Tab-separated table of C-alpha atoms in Angstrom:
chain	number	residue	atom	x	y	z
H	129	MET	CA	105.603	137.059	134.091
H	130	THR	CA	107.154	133.625	134.270
H	131	ARG	CA	103.942	132.085	135.610
H	132	ILE	CA	101.905	133.851	132.930
H	133	ALA	CA	104.264	132.626	130.182
H	134	ILE	CA	104.065	129.081	131.514
H	135	GLY	CA	100.282	129.362	131.645
H	136	TYR	CA	100.032	130.504	128.026
H	137	ARG	CA	102.420	127.749	126.977
H	138	ALA	CA	100.307	125.116	128.712
H	139	LEU	CA	97.169	126.559	127.107
H	140	GLY	CA	98.835	126.454	123.686
H	141	LEU	CA	99.828	122.839	124.142
H	142	GLY	CA	96.294	122.000	125.225
H	143	VAL	CA	94.797	123.600	122.108
H	144	LEU	CA	97.322	121.770	119.928
H	145	MET	CA	96.372	118.424	121.481
H	146	ILE	CA	92.691	119.155	120.860
H	147	LEU	CA	93.365	119.996	117.204
H	148	LEU	CA	95.406	116.830	116.747
H	149	THR	CA	92.624	114.782	118.320
H	150	ILE	CA	90.065	116.363	115.990
H	151	GLY	CA	92.297	115.533	113.016
H	152	ARG	CA	92.412	111.881	114.042
H	153	VAL	CA	88.632	111.728	114.427
H	154	GLN	CA	88.172	113.010	110.876
H	155	ALA	CA	89.970	109.958	109.461
H	156	ASP	CA	87.274	107.336	108.822
H	157	THR	CA	87.727	103.690	107.912
H	158	TYR	CA	85.437	102.392	105.176
H	159	LYS	CA	84.662	98.880	103.988
H	160	ILE	CA	84.180	98.442	100.241
H	161	ASP	CA	80.558	97.624	99.389
H	162	GLN	CA	80.934	94.944	96.701
H	163	LEU	CA	77.267	95.146	95.726
H	164	HIS	CA	77.621	98.791	94.686
H	165	SER	CA	81.198	98.765	93.391
H	166	LYS	CA	82.981	97.565	90.278
H	167	VAL	CA	86.476	96.334	89.446
H	168	GLY	CA	86.935	96.183	85.694
H	169	PHE	CA	89.599	96.019	83.020
H	170	SER	CA	90.000	96.581	79.303
H	171	ILE	CA	92.479	95.220	76.784
H	172	THR	CA	92.894	95.437	73.019
H	173	HIS	CA	92.287	92.275	70.972
H	174	ILE	CA	93.967	92.870	67.577
H	175	PHE	CA	92.202	96.202	66.900
H	176	THR	CA	89.154	96.303	69.170
H	177	GLY	CA	88.721	96.664	72.913
H	178	VAL	CA	87.520	93.840	75.146
H	179	ASP	CA	86.159	94.605	78.611
H	180	GLY	CA	85.878	92.406	81.663
H	181	ARG	CA	85.287	92.583	85.385
H	182	PHE	CA	85.884	90.713	88.629
H	183	ASN	CA	82.790	89.883	90.653
H	184	GLU	CA	84.463	89.127	94.000
H	185	PHE	CA	86.649	91.632	95.832
H	186	SER	CA	86.980	93.296	99.219
H	187	GLY	CA	88.969	95.996	100.922
H	188	ARG	CA	89.247	98.797	103.421
H	189	ILE	CA	89.864	102.492	102.840
H	190	VAL	CA	91.021	105.018	105.405
H	191	TYR	CA	90.051	108.455	104.128
H	192	ASP	CA	90.826	111.737	105.850
H	193	ALA	CA	89.355	114.683	103.946
H	194	ALA	CA	91.220	117.154	106.161
H	195	ASN	CA	94.535	115.373	105.694
H	196	PRO	CA	94.469	113.309	102.467
H	197	ASP	CA	98.124	112.324	102.931
H	198	GLY	CA	96.981	110.256	105.910
H	199	SER	CA	94.644	108.152	103.761
H	200	SER	CA	95.312	104.533	102.776
H	201	VAL	CA	93.748	101.544	101.033
H	202	GLU	CA	94.113	97.774	101.024
H	203	ALA	CA	92.151	95.542	98.661
H	204	VAL	CA	92.109	92.002	97.282
H	205	VAL	CA	90.447	90.622	94.153
H	206	THR	CA	89.474	86.985	93.600
H	207	LEU	CA	90.873	86.282	90.128
H	208	GLY	CA	88.648	83.218	89.663
H	209	SER	CA	85.643	85.568	89.607
H	210	ILE	CA	86.725	87.018	86.262
H	211	ASP	CA	83.783	87.672	83.942
H	212	THR	CA	84.079	88.675	80.274
H	213	ASP	CA	80.609	87.377	79.293
H	214	ASN	CA	82.187	84.309	77.665
H	215	GLU	CA	82.695	81.107	79.673
H	216	GLY	CA	85.316	79.676	77.316
H	217	ARG	CA	87.400	82.827	77.397
H	218	ASP	CA	87.001	83.117	81.166
H	219	GLY	CA	88.244	79.549	81.575
H	220	HIS	CA	91.318	80.296	79.470
H	221	LEU	CA	92.047	83.465	81.450
H	222	LYS	CA	91.985	81.411	84.674
H	223	SER	CA	94.515	78.943	83.243
H	224	PRO	CA	98.336	79.046	83.582
H	225	ASP	CA	98.439	80.906	80.250
H	226	PHE	CA	97.186	83.980	82.070
H	227	PHE	CA	96.258	84.325	85.762
H	228	HIS	CA	96.876	80.705	86.858
H	229	VAL	CA	94.194	81.028	89.556
H	230	GLU	CA	94.881	77.611	91.117
H	231	LYS	CA	98.351	78.786	92.147
H	232	TYR	CA	97.649	82.528	92.440
H	233	PRO	CA	93.989	82.912	93.477
H	234	GLN	CA	94.154	86.621	94.348
H	235	ALA	CA	95.480	89.940	93.172
H	236	SER	CA	96.095	92.601	95.791
H	237	PHE	CA	96.818	96.278	96.208
H	238	LYS	CA	98.252	98.005	99.278
H	239	SER	CA	98.920	101.728	99.245
H	240	THR	CA	102.280	103.110	100.325
H	241	SER	CA	101.456	106.820	100.015
H	242	VAL	CA	98.634	109.189	99.090
H	243	LYS	CA	99.246	112.692	97.756
H	244	LEU	CA	96.711	115.356	96.863
H	245	ASN	CA	97.208	116.823	93.385
H	246	GLY	CA	94.550	119.447	92.794
H	247	ASP	CA	91.247	117.604	93.185
H	248	ILE	CA	92.823	114.203	92.528
H	249	LEU	CA	94.406	111.771	94.973
H	250	LEU	CA	97.569	110.147	93.624
H	251	VAL	CA	97.536	106.761	95.313
H	252	THR	CA	100.875	104.948	95.102
H	253	GLY	CA	100.892	101.303	96.111
H	254	ASP	CA	102.117	97.753	95.685
H	255	PHE	CA	100.094	95.872	93.056
H	256	THR	CA	100.555	92.080	93.135
H	257	ILE	CA	99.522	89.536	90.477
H	258	ARG	CA	100.865	85.995	90.049
H	259	GLY	CA	103.249	86.563	92.944
H	260	VAL	CA	104.861	89.582	91.230
H	261	THR	CA	104.668	92.966	92.974
H	262	LYS	CA	105.112	96.292	91.196
H	263	SER	CA	104.626	99.842	92.408
H	264	VAL	CA	101.892	101.719	90.524
H	265	VAL	CA	100.330	105.171	90.836
H	266	MET	CA	96.560	105.415	90.445
H	267	PRO	CA	94.846	108.813	90.118
H	268	VAL	CA	91.665	108.629	92.214
H	269	GLU	CA	88.706	111.004	92.230
H	270	VAL	CA	86.678	111.404	95.417
H	271	LEU	CA	83.087	111.292	94.198
H	272	GLY	CA	81.601	112.316	97.517
H	273	VAL	CA	81.238	111.632	101.225
H	274	GLY	CA	77.935	111.724	103.084
H	275	SER	CA	75.076	109.892	104.731
H	276	HIS	CA	73.211	107.043	103.024
H	277	PRO	CA	69.635	108.322	102.489
H	278	MET	CA	68.123	105.031	103.713
H	279	SER	CA	70.536	103.369	106.155
H	280	LYS	CA	71.919	106.720	107.452
H	281	ALA	CA	75.393	105.137	107.404
H	282	GLN	CA	78.419	107.216	106.410
H	283	VAL	CA	79.395	106.387	102.819
H	284	ALA	CA	82.104	107.515	100.418
H	285	GLY	CA	82.560	107.126	96.677
H	286	PHE	CA	85.795	106.857	94.699
H	287	SER	CA	86.784	106.171	91.097
H	288	GLY	CA	90.127	105.644	89.413
H	289	SER	CA	92.063	103.787	86.761
H	290	VAL	CA	95.626	102.754	86.066
H	291	ARG	CA	97.398	101.256	83.053
H	292	VAL	CA	99.714	98.302	83.632
H	293	LYS	CA	101.612	95.874	81.413
H	294	ARG	CA	100.711	92.191	81.480
H	295	SER	CA	104.320	91.259	80.834
H	296	ASP	CA	105.416	92.990	84.057
H	297	PHE	CA	103.423	90.414	86.016
H	298	GLY	CA	104.094	87.333	83.913
H	299	VAL	CA	100.602	87.344	82.363
H	300	ASN	CA	102.102	87.260	78.884
H	301	HIS	CA	101.978	83.754	77.400
H	302	TRP	CA	100.097	84.767	74.265
H	303	ALA	CA	102.069	87.970	73.922
H	304	ASP	CA	105.070	85.723	73.313
H	305	GLU	CA	103.376	82.997	71.243
H	306	VAL	CA	101.061	85.089	69.065
H	307	PRO	CA	102.412	88.645	68.590
H	308	GLY	CA	99.741	91.230	67.820
H	309	LEU	CA	96.837	89.232	69.242
H	310	LEU	CA	96.566	91.035	72.577
H	311	SER	CA	97.944	94.345	73.739
H	312	ASP	CA	100.465	94.286	76.532
H	313	ASP	CA	98.778	97.325	78.090
H	314	VAL	CA	95.757	96.681	80.289
H	315	THR	CA	93.644	99.401	81.909
H	316	VAL	CA	92.317	98.524	85.353
H	317	SER	CA	89.403	100.681	86.502
H	318	LEU	CA	87.628	101.021	89.832
H	319	SER	CA	84.285	102.479	90.846
H	320	VAL	CA	83.902	102.092	94.597
H	321	GLU	CA	81.184	102.789	97.115
H	322	ALA	CA	82.385	102.217	100.675
H	323	VAL	CA	80.609	102.229	104.036
H	324	ALA	CA	82.138	103.538	107.261
H	325	VAL	CA	83.042	100.698	109.621
H	326	ALA	CA	82.318	102.579	112.862
H	327	GLY	CA	79.007	104.140	113.785
H	328	THR	CA	76.986	102.571	110.969
H	329	ASN	CA	73.332	101.626	111.252
H	330	VAL	CA	72.805	97.848	111.247
H	331	CYS	CA	69.789	98.041	108.953
H	332	ASN	CA	70.341	96.903	105.382
H	333	PRO	CA	68.041	98.392	102.709
H	334	CYS	CA	69.336	95.862	100.174
H	335	ALA	CA	68.583	92.771	102.264
H	336	ASP	CA	66.150	90.101	101.085
H	337	PRO	CA	63.549	90.610	102.382
H	338	CYS	CA	64.136	94.329	102.471
H	339	ASN	CA	65.147	95.578	105.933
H	340	LEU	CA	64.542	99.306	105.946
H	341	CYS	CA	65.783	101.529	108.741
H	342	GLY	CA	62.562	103.265	109.613
H	343	GLU	CA	62.328	106.630	111.255
């Protein structure tokens, strides 16, 4: 009986190790595809909304559909790539009045925890602008995970938004000098397509000239 009990115990431990190994395999690391993603923001100017975006950003996402709590994300945004469809306004936003891009060229986000809430991932992380770091919680929707129809690479889609205060990060010069001109609240929104780092096909359907995968 003792040998049988030991045998079952060893078998149980073996099965547990296999399950843990499978769980680790299911966690994939993705690189953000800048060409098919968007980092935007909106703010109120007196009464109306003004939208903008950042054209340069990068990041990595670890997503585990079987264990969302094991997911994570790190991303950086080049603040000098700000684009509000107005060169004069963009130049002012890059100045010390706002982002001060010469001294603080990047904003960054690094997750500290991920929790599943229904169908939404609550991603908590450290958000840094102008050298100031604050913890924020961004609700993120998983848009899908699957194979790219052309490159056959594993891809994943995510979207989310979070509201922050400019004054929390020192981006508040005009809020002090001209009350009522700009809202302190800013909504940052993300629409991300990301490609799995491992096991991807090297072909690039968006290359110039086009480099299709073929069959």
